[in-house]
Amino acid sequence: MTAPISAPPTTLKKLAKLGIHSRFDLVLHLPLRYEDETHLTQIRDARAGTPVVVEGTITDAQVQWKPRKQLIATLEDDTGQLQLRFLHFYPNHIKQLSKGARIRALGEIRHGFHGDELVHPKVREVVDGTPLADHLTPVYPALQGITQPMLRRLVSQSLDDLILADTLPDALRDSLHLLPFRDAIMTLHRPPPSLSVTQLSDGALPAWQRLKFDELLAQQLSMRLAYRARRAHNAPVLTGTGTLTRAFLAQLPFSLTRAQARVMAEISHDLAESHPMHRLLQGDVGSGKTVVAALAALTAIEAGYQAALMAPTEILAEQHHLKLAAWLEPLGVHVTWLTGSLKKSHKQAAIADIAAGVTRLAVGTHALFQDDVAFERLGLAIIDEQHRFGVGQRLALTDKGAAPHQLTMSATPIPRTLAMSYYADLDVSVIDELPPGRTPITTKLISTARRGEVVGAIRAEIAQGRQAYWVCPLIEESETLELQNAVATFEALQQTLPELRVGLVHGRMKADDKAAMMAAFQANEVQLLVATTVIEVGVDVPNATLMVIEHAERMGLAQLHQLRGRVGRGAHASRCVLLFEEPLSELAKARLKVIYQHTDGFEISRQDLLIRGPGEFLGARQSGAPLLRFADPEQDDALLEAAKDWAPRLLSDYPEYAERHLARWLSGREQFLKA
Ligand code: ADP
Ligand code: MG
């Protein structure tokens, strides 16, 4: 019982672009704003900045050529006159606006050079007594070729023909004081005369609240169902024996923080279940996620399975490999390294080891999950910095053998509201505590003009036995330029600081050279490391205490936070100098202020969300999650909480309502409606 839209195929195609596939989609195609054509304003009373409808007679109309081609008409009523100005017009405009014509014009008054004017007003010819609109006129999201009158007509027909039954049980509606669905929809499409444009644009209007709640509830319901569906799959039960993990903990020079121990318990619990874990491990930069990853891997290995750890860049994968091999090889765990840049013979050997099960832990880039790699018995896949992988790359992993458990790790915290909405189907563990003994990082904002002082600071820092990073700017348009710039910076710093051992690392280097350079820095053979943003994630050199970031204004907040997290990892006080070039855009100023004021990743992330909206965070999200159109998790967090509370109750106590609600909001929308 689907109700297709009756319109020509070309129109249907365009409607589809607007996300409108069915008649019910038209009902949910809500106005962007409203125009008030319910009453006339006398020209004398029309005030600048507010939209008005005026009516009068054209007393003059002409096409002018200076300063550019435009049509200017004078409209007069009993109280005054104003100008109508058109920079783009058609011959029928000229005809319509001829002298003596009776015109109604809708627009926003501006004080122009020649007095009051309406620029590009909506105009139509009227006769005396042509009725005004009896409610505010909705303005819908539209596209080229789909006009407002067309949309209004289509929406209106759907409103008349469809039964807009409620999908929320009374108990729910009553407890949250929500309007019936039909009332809410009608209010928004055909506002009653009592509501002003301002009231209708306010998200707190009960009609909007109802629709936002519906949308958030649909999201919660679908996330819960996705979660359940995933749990229906089989996964190996990984019950650790404790032999390896105990030995590992015993050889660590430190003990786990409480937070690390807690998240590890959460992970072990999941690994011992017979359905695949999908857990996100969040922990600020430097919180010690790698140790947790090692423990999780060991648990899988103890249970007789293999583990894999995938990192988004070679340099990060290499760092992980060095660290994990040093930790695990002494325990008799064979660690294999695999990236795309390996020599063919080495690659083949690695692949053979992985397939034969000689490899217990494989570490590498996404090369680990290419077609030619088959694990003997993969029990756990660990993905570091998941937000930097594309969707396809992460999906490839689930195809390897019977659904392995998955642990993704991220230092980019998801703000609470997003975690509750778009990420509601993931289990999340949070390391909310840094290892003890860290000294806070001091952040300084310095204009590039004072670069000389910064060089002095490097000299002093290194004289104390410490090390420093110098991060070259991100140049988005050109990787070649970025590289040239890094090389030039490296040479200049080498010249200015001849007494220091300066090194350079960038993304285009051969993997071996990169690894050699990082090892040299680790060993303090290189004291000052010039780098492109490749060091953004994962590098861990506790003796490095000064970080200089050039053109910090070009970088995003998450990136700055990650970079800054490369220092402050040891016992010595650390500094991060953000060099910026003036003038700064408003956005850049806002970002730098946030990074200057905050060191807590969660707070930075929250601020980032406020500045930029959720897009960036959702890049990582698989496309299955529908975007919210009406609700804003941050602003509507009370509704979000309510939706989250009600979703499980709806599924258990009112399954038929839940089903109808999802059908309405997600797909096959019309099957429960009688058209
Ligand atoms: P991230 O969470 O950013 O990946 P790492 O795992 O690289 O952090 O850990 C940062 C540093 O802290 C490393 O040098 C690591 O050895 C150290 N570390 C991790 N856990 C602890 C702990 N419980 N106590 C002391 N140092 C720790
Ligand atoms: Mg890390």
XYZ file of C-alpha atoms and ligand atoms in Angstrom:
703
model
C 0.000 0.000 0.000
C 2.597 2.481 -1.025
C 1.407 5.787 -2.273
C 3.640 7.043 -5.032
C 3.706 10.709 -5.831
C 1.827 11.567 -8.967
C 4.106 13.854 -10.910
C 6.083 13.692 -14.170
C 9.293 11.597 -14.078
C 11.572 14.644 -14.246
C 9.861 16.095 -11.183
C 10.076 12.758 -9.383
C 13.802 12.681 -10.019
C 14.238 16.106 -8.551
C 12.079 15.266 -5.576
C 14.267 12.233 -5.000
C 17.250 14.552 -4.791
C 15.478 16.304 -1.964
C 15.087 12.932 -0.256
C 11.417 12.725 -1.179
C 10.429 9.310 -2.493
C 6.930 8.817 -1.202
C 3.939 10.869 -0.289
C 4.818 10.487 3.319
C 8.219 11.996 2.641
C 6.330 15.070 1.492
C 4.576 15.208 4.847
C 7.971 15.163 6.548
C 9.393 17.772 4.197
C 9.052 20.557 6.700
C 9.356 24.288 6.017
C 12.677 26.019 6.337
C 10.991 29.276 7.187
C 7.749 31.161 6.737
C 6.609 34.228 4.875
C 3.856 36.403 6.216
C 1.369 37.298 3.504
C -1.562 37.498 5.861
C -1.722 41.246 6.158
C -0.714 44.362 4.268
C 1.597 47.026 5.601
C 1.147 50.609 4.589
C 4.228 51.933 2.877
C 4.574 54.673 5.486
C 4.792 52.044 8.254
C 7.192 49.667 6.524
C 10.357 49.508 8.567
C 13.763 48.473 7.292
C 14.879 44.955 8.048
C 11.468 43.374 8.406
C 9.673 41.496 5.645
C 6.431 43.174 4.579
C 3.695 42.851 2.026
C 2.749 46.182 0.468
C 0.137 46.898 -2.167
C -0.167 49.845 -4.502
C -0.006 51.178 -8.019
C 3.036 51.377 -10.244
C 3.592 55.028 -11.032
C 6.852 54.703 -12.874
C 8.953 51.880 -14.315
C 12.121 51.940 -16.329
C 15.139 49.909 -17.277
C 18.338 51.691 -16.309
C 21.772 50.888 -17.589
C 23.869 52.695 -15.033
C 25.642 51.640 -12.946
C 24.383 48.351 -14.372
C 21.340 47.024 -16.117
C 18.391 47.031 -13.746
C 14.658 47.437 -13.643
C 13.381 50.067 -11.262
C 9.708 50.647 -10.577
C 7.977 52.998 -8.189
C 5.125 51.628 -6.124
C 2.740 54.015 -4.449
C -0.094 53.593 -1.963
C -2.144 56.188 -0.076
C 0.592 56.663 2.480
C 3.812 56.852 0.475
C 5.991 55.308 -2.166
C 8.971 53.056 -2.519
C 11.149 51.544 -5.179
C 11.170 48.013 -6.477
C 14.574 47.108 -7.835
C 15.470 44.094 -9.989
C 18.989 43.312 -11.106
C 17.855 40.175 -12.901
C 14.608 40.343 -14.775
C 12.708 38.991 -17.711
C 10.557 40.672 -20.317
C 7.399 39.619 -18.473
C 8.624 41.462 -15.376
C 8.687 44.648 -17.438
C 5.204 43.910 -18.702
C 3.877 43.123 -15.237
C 5.341 46.254 -13.695
C 4.042 48.685 -16.270
C 2.681 52.028 -15.236
C -0.766 51.848 -13.683
C -0.541 48.161 -12.707
C -1.902 47.180 -9.311
C 0.811 45.198 -7.547
C 1.311 43.328 -4.302
C 4.982 42.997 -3.355
C 6.629 40.926 -0.645
C 10.142 41.639 0.492
C 12.380 43.178 3.059
C 12.658 46.961 3.118
C 16.098 48.486 2.721
C 17.121 52.079 3.016
C 18.714 52.618 -0.372
C 20.421 55.590 -1.886
C 17.129 56.698 -3.423
C 15.024 56.130 -0.315
C 13.209 52.971 0.756
C 13.326 50.052 -1.611
C 12.558 46.393 -2.022
C 15.254 44.484 -3.877
C 13.936 41.502 -5.815
C 10.577 41.405 -4.079
C 8.103 38.694 -4.885
C 5.441 40.526 -6.911
C 2.052 39.702 -8.249
C -0.728 41.589 -9.929
C -3.907 41.982 -7.927
C -7.278 43.583 -8.195
C -8.831 45.333 -5.225
C -10.072 42.726 -2.828
C -7.738 39.935 -3.898
C -7.668 37.956 -0.652
C -4.572 37.754 1.493
C -3.241 34.444 2.693
C -5.094 33.124 5.755
C -2.008 31.539 7.285
C 1.719 32.049 7.051
C 3.232 30.736 3.852
C 5.709 27.887 4.357
C 8.954 28.077 2.418
C 10.309 24.585 1.763
C 13.793 23.340 1.054
C 13.806 23.354 -2.747
C 16.024 22.816 -5.746
C 16.379 24.258 -9.203
C 13.325 23.171 -11.132
C 11.136 22.505 -8.099
C 9.269 25.666 -7.299
C 7.682 26.614 -4.010
C 4.141 26.564 -5.409
C 4.793 23.078 -6.762
C 6.059 21.846 -3.399
C 3.202 23.512 -1.572
C 0.697 21.838 -3.818
C 2.288 18.399 -3.480
C 2.664 18.677 0.292
C -0.843 19.941 0.662
C -2.300 17.045 -1.319
C -0.447 14.564 0.840
C -1.673 16.257 3.982
C -5.231 15.975 2.737
C -5.013 12.383 1.542
C -2.924 10.584 4.140
C -4.030 9.494 7.553
C -1.432 10.935 9.847
C -1.860 8.383 12.574
C 0.232 8.556 15.688
C 3.096 6.133 16.201
C 3.598 6.944 19.868
C 1.509 5.235 22.522
C -0.546 7.577 24.686
C 1.494 6.703 27.746
C 4.611 8.033 26.084
C 2.935 11.140 24.707
C 1.349 11.974 28.013
C 4.462 11.504 30.042
C 6.491 13.783 27.771
C 3.630 16.196 27.049
C 4.015 15.754 23.332
C 1.500 16.940 20.745
C -0.258 14.351 18.596
C 1.692 13.792 15.384
C -1.076 15.106 13.184
C -1.404 18.362 15.135
C 2.325 18.940 15.010
C 2.533 18.319 11.277
C -0.461 20.514 10.518
C 0.873 23.331 12.669
C 4.130 23.368 10.774
C 2.721 23.074 7.267
C -0.388 25.181 7.802
C 0.332 27.406 10.770
C -2.679 28.826 12.590
C -3.089 32.612 12.461
C -2.203 32.843 16.143
C 1.435 31.899 15.511
C 3.993 34.466 14.420
C 6.968 33.851 12.167
C 9.226 34.117 15.203
C 7.279 31.550 17.200
C 7.313 29.156 14.275
C 11.051 29.445 13.844
C 11.637 28.559 17.469
C 12.676 24.952 17.997
C 10.988 25.062 21.399
C 7.573 25.261 19.724
C 5.641 22.142 20.797
C 5.124 21.136 17.159
C 8.860 21.132 16.509
C 9.542 19.359 19.781
C 7.255 16.551 18.733
C 8.979 16.079 15.380
C 12.433 16.294 16.845
C 11.497 13.709 19.407
C 10.112 11.419 16.721
C 13.300 11.717 14.741
C 15.545 11.087 17.734
C 13.415 8.158 18.798
C 13.668 6.610 15.322
C 17.430 6.964 15.526
C 17.563 5.318 18.942
C 15.301 2.496 17.820
C 17.324 1.760 14.720
C 20.589 1.848 16.654
C 19.208 -0.598 19.191
C 18.026 -2.933 16.489
C 21.405 -2.739 14.742
C 23.029 -3.535 18.059
C 20.798 -6.548 18.576
C 21.377 -7.774 15.030
C 25.106 -7.654 15.570
C 24.840 -9.618 18.743
C 23.085 -12.368 16.852
C 26.335 -13.196 15.040
C 28.801 -15.751 16.339
C 32.278 -14.940 17.472
C 34.975 -16.998 19.148
C 34.804 -17.080 22.920
C 38.133 -15.667 24.057
C 38.651 -16.606 27.654
C 42.186 -15.739 28.625
C 44.160 -18.066 30.860
C 46.077 -15.172 32.375
C 49.474 -16.707 31.671
C 50.575 -14.104 29.123
C 48.770 -11.106 30.543
C 50.199 -11.728 34.003
C 53.720 -12.080 32.659
C 53.232 -8.936 30.606
C 52.017 -6.884 33.548
C 54.879 -8.155 35.666
C 57.484 -6.901 33.217
C 55.900 -3.451 32.735
C 57.839 -0.692 34.530
C 54.572 0.743 35.823
C 51.228 -0.497 37.040
C 47.964 0.148 35.241
C 45.959 3.188 36.123
C 42.550 2.510 37.623
C 40.953 3.577 34.357
C 43.118 1.200 32.329
C 42.250 -1.681 34.640
C 38.561 -0.869 34.403
C 38.424 -0.705 30.602
C 40.454 -3.902 30.402
C 37.872 -5.649 32.565
C 35.131 -4.390 30.235
C 37.013 -5.675 27.214
C 37.755 -9.096 28.767
C 34.122 -9.473 29.621
C 33.135 -8.848 25.983
C 35.824 -11.100 24.562
C 34.483 -13.995 26.612
C 31.072 -13.706 24.954
C 30.049 -15.662 21.901
C 29.004 -12.653 19.838
C 31.397 -10.121 18.376
C 32.495 -7.215 20.504
C 32.314 -3.806 18.870
C 33.873 -1.623 21.437
C 35.262 1.844 21.098
C 38.114 2.588 23.438
C 38.361 6.275 24.014
C 41.203 7.855 25.840
C 42.849 11.178 25.566
C 46.226 11.485 23.940
C 48.785 9.878 26.256
C 46.224 8.063 28.404
C 47.840 4.719 27.644
C 45.651 2.943 25.123
C 48.525 0.884 23.722
C 48.963 -1.083 26.927
C 45.278 -1.908 26.887
C 45.538 -2.996 23.250
C 48.449 -5.266 24.166
C 46.464 -6.825 27.002
C 43.470 -7.411 24.787
C 45.669 -8.987 22.117
C 47.293 -11.243 24.700
C 43.901 -12.366 25.930
C 43.007 -13.496 22.405
C 46.381 -15.145 21.977
C 46.065 -16.995 25.276
C 42.772 -18.380 24.030
C 44.535 -19.803 21.000
C 43.597 -17.122 18.493
C 45.505 -14.508 16.521
C 45.184 -10.785 16.981
C 45.768 -7.946 14.537
C 46.433 -4.296 15.115
C 45.897 -1.860 12.299
C 47.017 1.752 12.290
C 46.179 4.422 9.724
C 49.710 5.457 8.782
C 52.993 3.623 8.315
C 54.710 5.740 10.879
C 52.132 5.004 13.518
C 52.036 1.316 12.643
C 55.809 1.243 12.899
C 55.708 2.827 16.351
C 53.196 0.272 17.502
C 55.242 -2.522 16.059
C 58.430 -1.431 17.804
C 56.671 -1.124 21.105
C 54.579 -4.269 20.922
C 57.406 -6.419 19.613
C 59.593 -5.210 22.478
C 56.857 -6.046 24.963
C 55.588 -9.319 23.555
C 58.483 -11.090 21.875
C 60.156 -11.721 25.258
C 56.960 -13.541 26.242
C 57.362 -15.814 23.249
C 54.632 -14.129 21.209
C 55.558 -13.875 17.559
C 54.764 -10.413 16.188
C 54.641 -9.840 12.433
C 54.919 -6.533 10.658
C 53.041 -5.919 7.418
C 52.605 -2.759 5.396
C 52.216 -1.955 1.741
C 55.744 -0.668 1.412
C 57.453 -3.898 2.481
C 59.753 -5.555 -0.049
C 57.914 -8.222 -1.953
C 59.819 -11.137 -0.417
C 59.269 -9.802 3.116
C 55.636 -9.267 2.434
C 55.213 -12.802 1.170
C 56.951 -14.161 4.227
C 54.710 -12.118 6.507
C 51.599 -13.270 4.674
C 52.749 -16.889 4.919
C 53.355 -16.562 8.667
C 49.944 -15.024 9.187
C 48.257 -17.778 7.192
C 50.160 -20.553 8.975
C 49.409 -19.166 12.407
C 53.092 -18.631 13.180
C 52.122 -15.010 13.645
C 50.248 -14.479 16.899
C 49.975 -10.703 16.563
C 50.084 -8.910 13.219
C 50.758 -5.177 13.240
C 50.479 -2.978 10.198
C 48.531 -0.621 8.033
C 45.419 -1.504 6.073
C 47.689 -3.818 4.062
C 46.767 -6.283 6.814
C 43.307 -6.569 5.416
C 43.983 -6.807 1.708
C 42.666 -9.760 -0.242
C 45.927 -11.676 -0.256
C 46.049 -11.824 3.545
C 44.233 -14.695 5.244
C 44.515 -15.273 8.960
C 44.696 -18.754 10.299
C 42.402 -17.927 13.218
C 41.752 -14.269 13.785
C 40.030 -13.657 17.093
C 40.481 -9.942 17.628
C 41.047 -6.969 15.366
C 42.254 -3.769 16.964
C 42.002 -0.570 14.977
C 43.843 2.500 16.146
C 42.623 5.999 15.429
C 39.619 4.674 13.597
C 38.419 8.088 12.531
C 41.232 8.264 10.020
C 40.174 5.197 8.121
C 37.641 5.240 5.344
C 34.504 3.191 5.692
C 35.594 0.653 3.061
C 38.894 0.045 4.764
C 37.240 -0.762 8.033
C 34.601 -2.943 6.480
C 37.174 -5.113 4.723
C 38.149 -6.335 8.130
C 34.854 -7.932 9.002
C 35.175 -10.203 5.982
C 38.238 -11.917 7.378
C 37.120 -15.217 8.854
C 34.224 -15.674 11.280
C 33.317 -12.303 12.739
C 36.280 -11.412 14.942
C 35.895 -9.184 17.967
C 36.665 -5.562 17.243
C 38.267 -2.959 19.391
C 38.663 0.498 17.944
C 40.759 3.059 19.704
C 40.462 6.785 19.392
C 41.949 9.810 21.028
C 39.337 12.032 19.472
C 36.635 11.857 22.073
C 33.109 11.862 20.864
C 31.146 14.485 22.732
C 28.551 12.981 25.021
C 25.562 13.999 22.941
C 27.006 12.478 19.787
C 27.947 9.319 21.628
C 24.339 9.085 22.740
C 22.919 9.671 19.287
C 24.999 8.658 16.305
C 27.148 6.222 18.232
C 24.406 4.735 20.342
C 24.957 1.252 18.897
C 28.581 1.040 19.980
C 29.858 0.023 23.368
C 32.248 2.611 24.628
C 35.005 2.336 27.205
C 36.684 5.479 28.369
C 40.130 5.910 29.912
C 39.392 9.050 31.827
C 42.639 9.357 33.724
C 46.216 10.046 32.653
C 49.095 7.996 34.050
C 50.521 9.612 37.172
C 53.485 11.947 37.139
C 52.615 13.845 34.004
C 53.373 17.523 34.141
C 50.836 19.727 32.453
C 51.745 21.235 29.102
C 51.948 24.996 28.847
C 50.584 26.308 25.570
C 51.807 29.568 24.054
C 50.397 31.458 21.095
C 53.080 33.370 19.270
C 52.907 35.329 16.041
C 55.227 34.082 13.294
C 56.849 37.482 13.405
C 58.492 36.395 16.669
C 59.874 33.151 15.308
C 63.418 34.134 16.366
C 62.514 33.915 20.059
C 61.165 30.443 19.512
C 64.443 29.282 18.030
C 66.137 30.596 21.180
C 63.746 28.575 23.319
C 64.629 25.416 21.401
C 68.309 26.022 21.969
C 67.751 26.437 25.717
C 65.521 23.373 25.986
C 67.935 21.116 24.198
C 70.837 22.465 26.269
C 68.976 20.938 29.241
C 69.151 17.538 27.598
C 65.586 17.591 26.285
C 64.328 17.198 22.713
C 61.955 19.135 20.509
C 59.589 18.803 17.566
C 59.087 21.397 14.881
C 55.927 20.696 12.925
C 55.632 22.233 9.480
C 52.350 23.545 8.220
C 49.739 21.511 6.563
C 49.366 22.652 2.980
C 46.128 21.178 1.816
C 46.359 22.062 -1.833
C 49.688 20.446 -2.438
C 51.637 17.681 -0.842
C 54.632 18.703 -2.945
C 54.572 22.220 -1.532
C 54.210 20.786 1.947
C 57.293 18.700 1.382
C 59.311 21.564 -0.118
C 58.395 23.671 2.846
C 59.467 20.995 5.317
C 62.807 20.544 3.569
C 63.397 24.316 3.522
C 62.510 24.598 7.207
C 64.821 21.720 8.023
C 67.720 23.340 6.163
C 67.098 26.742 7.714
C 66.958 25.306 11.247
C 70.077 23.267 10.627
C 71.862 26.470 9.658
C 70.563 28.531 12.562
C 71.288 25.781 15.068
C 74.540 24.241 13.787
C 75.405 22.850 17.219
C 72.269 20.644 17.260
C 71.526 17.347 15.611
C 68.487 18.127 13.492
C 66.432 15.500 11.673
C 63.606 15.527 9.149
C 60.684 13.159 8.757
C 57.847 13.428 6.247
C 55.196 11.329 4.597
C 57.011 10.777 1.302
C 60.051 9.146 2.876
C 60.739 5.468 2.328
C 59.407 3.422 5.199
C 62.899 2.270 6.221
C 64.245 5.826 6.311
C 61.271 6.977 8.284
C 61.728 4.195 10.798
C 65.443 4.921 11.060
C 64.751 8.591 11.702
C 62.167 7.842 14.374
C 64.550 5.403 16.038
C 67.274 8.058 16.027
C 64.924 10.527 17.664
C 63.837 7.939 20.193
C 67.523 7.371 21.088
C 68.188 11.122 21.342
C 70.637 10.904 18.477
C 68.418 13.474 16.819
C 67.582 16.354 19.159
C 65.310 18.459 17.045
C 62.899 16.683 14.746
C 61.407 18.667 11.885
C 58.252 16.949 10.690
C 55.198 17.310 8.562
C 51.954 16.427 10.273
C 52.790 12.718 9.876
C 53.765 12.689 13.518
C 50.272 13.675 14.466
C 49.450 10.374 16.028
C 51.223 7.791 18.027
C 54.770 8.976 18.394
C 55.935 8.459 21.934
C 59.220 10.019 23.001
C 58.954 11.047 26.657
C 62.165 13.097 26.557
C 60.653 15.489 23.984
C 59.351 18.486 25.895
C 58.948 21.250 23.362
C 56.657 21.250 20.399
C 56.541 24.064 17.884
C 53.655 24.033 15.428
C 53.909 26.381 12.482
C 50.780 27.873 10.965
C 48.709 26.439 13.751
C 45.808 28.475 12.390
C 45.509 26.085 9.452
C 44.946 23.048 11.597
C 41.824 21.608 13.097
C 41.329 21.319 16.824
C 41.593 17.552 16.979
C 44.814 17.692 15.027
C 46.322 20.367 17.247
C 45.359 18.438 20.324
C 46.925 15.273 18.916
C 50.107 17.075 18.005
C 50.388 18.748 21.348
C 49.943 15.357 22.985
C 53.339 14.308 21.610
C 54.928 16.247 24.455
C 54.117 16.126 28.145
C 54.785 12.379 28.213
C 57.633 12.334 30.678
C 58.572 13.768 34.035
C 59.795 17.116 32.683
C 57.599 20.165 32.181
C 56.569 20.573 28.562
C 55.597 23.427 26.325
C 53.727 23.716 23.073
C 54.248 26.814 20.969
C 51.578 27.562 18.405
C 52.965 29.869 15.738
C 50.297 31.670 13.801
C 50.254 34.037 10.895
C 48.189 37.184 11.022
C 45.571 38.181 10.125
C 43.513 35.400 11.681
C 40.049 34.466 10.469
C 37.293 34.344 13.071
C 37.226 30.565 12.867
C 40.985 30.316 13.367
C 40.794 32.684 16.323
C 38.046 30.634 17.903
C 40.016 27.416 17.444
C 43.278 28.782 18.791
C 41.469 30.166 21.786
C 39.998 26.758 22.564
C 43.326 24.958 22.290
C 45.008 27.643 24.363
C 42.437 27.468 27.138
C 41.855 23.741 27.332
C 44.018 20.657 27.640
C 41.226 18.182 28.231
C 40.437 16.337 25.018
C 36.767 15.968 25.857
C 36.293 19.653 26.384
C 38.210 20.461 23.204
C 36.076 18.040 21.317
C 32.897 19.546 22.707
C 34.016 23.010 21.716
C 34.900 21.699 18.284
C 31.404 20.350 17.920
C 29.999 23.745 18.838
C 32.237 25.517 16.336
C 31.897 23.149 13.443
C 28.860 20.946 13.884
C 28.842 17.158 13.873
C 30.068 16.553 10.305
C 33.690 15.983 11.196
C 32.941 13.479 13.908
C 30.607 11.537 11.733
C 33.128 11.034 8.962
C 34.045 7.887 10.796
C 30.541 6.632 11.069
C 29.313 4.002 8.703
C 26.800 5.343 6.303
C 23.965 3.315 7.804
C 23.356 5.968 10.403
C 20.815 8.403 9.036
C 21.599 12.029 9.600
C 19.267 14.021 11.732
C 17.372 16.677 9.852
C 15.398 18.423 12.544
C 16.930 17.568 15.879
C 20.306 18.729 17.084
C 21.702 16.374 19.730
C 23.558 19.178 21.456
C 20.638 21.580 21.614
C 17.920 19.019 22.063
C 19.719 16.914 24.607
C 16.695 16.687 26.884
C 14.679 15.153 24.053
C 17.602 12.918 23.234
C 17.700 11.639 26.819
C 13.985 10.987 26.694
C 14.270 9.150 23.371
C 17.084 7.069 24.754
C 15.022 6.121 27.810
C 11.933 5.307 25.830
C 13.466 3.325 22.962
C 13.952 0.079 24.941
C 10.531 0.413 26.573
C 8.893 0.882 23.208
C 10.635 -2.184 21.802
C 9.626 -4.378 24.718
C 6.204 -3.036 25.680
C 4.866 -1.601 22.411
C 6.655 -3.465 19.615
C 3.975 -2.677 17.045
C 4.317 1.052 17.732
C 8.093 0.809 17.445
C 7.756 -0.940 14.125
C 5.366 1.665 12.776
C 7.507 4.472 14.025
C 10.607 3.128 12.310
C 8.721 2.430 9.144
C 7.502 6.008 9.085
C 10.871 7.591 9.698
C 13.248 5.279 7.964
C 11.991 3.305 5.038
C 8.949 1.865 3.381
C 7.289 4.680 5.120
C 3.837 4.274 3.777
C 3.071 0.676 4.368
C 1.267 1.386 7.605
C -0.710 4.296 6.319
C -3.871 4.161 4.373
C -3.629 6.469 1.442
P 47.889 6.820 23.801
O 46.658 6.564 24.605
O 47.993 8.234 23.350
O 48.065 5.839 22.668
P 50.219 5.533 24.814
O 49.644 4.186 24.871
O 51.161 5.843 23.700
O 49.067 6.623 24.827
O 50.888 5.839 26.212
C 51.541 7.043 26.468
C 52.729 6.828 27.371
O 52.303 6.532 28.683
C 53.605 5.688 26.942
O 54.933 6.068 27.135
C 53.220 4.570 27.875
O 54.243 3.645 28.057
C 52.929 5.324 29.148
N 51.992 4.668 30.047
C 50.877 3.972 29.694
N 50.230 3.525 30.776
C 50.918 3.957 31.856
C 50.746 3.812 33.269
N 49.709 3.136 33.794
N 51.648 4.393 34.064
C 52.695 5.084 33.537
N 52.922 5.247 32.236
C 52.047 4.691 31.397
Mg 48.228 5.820 20.649
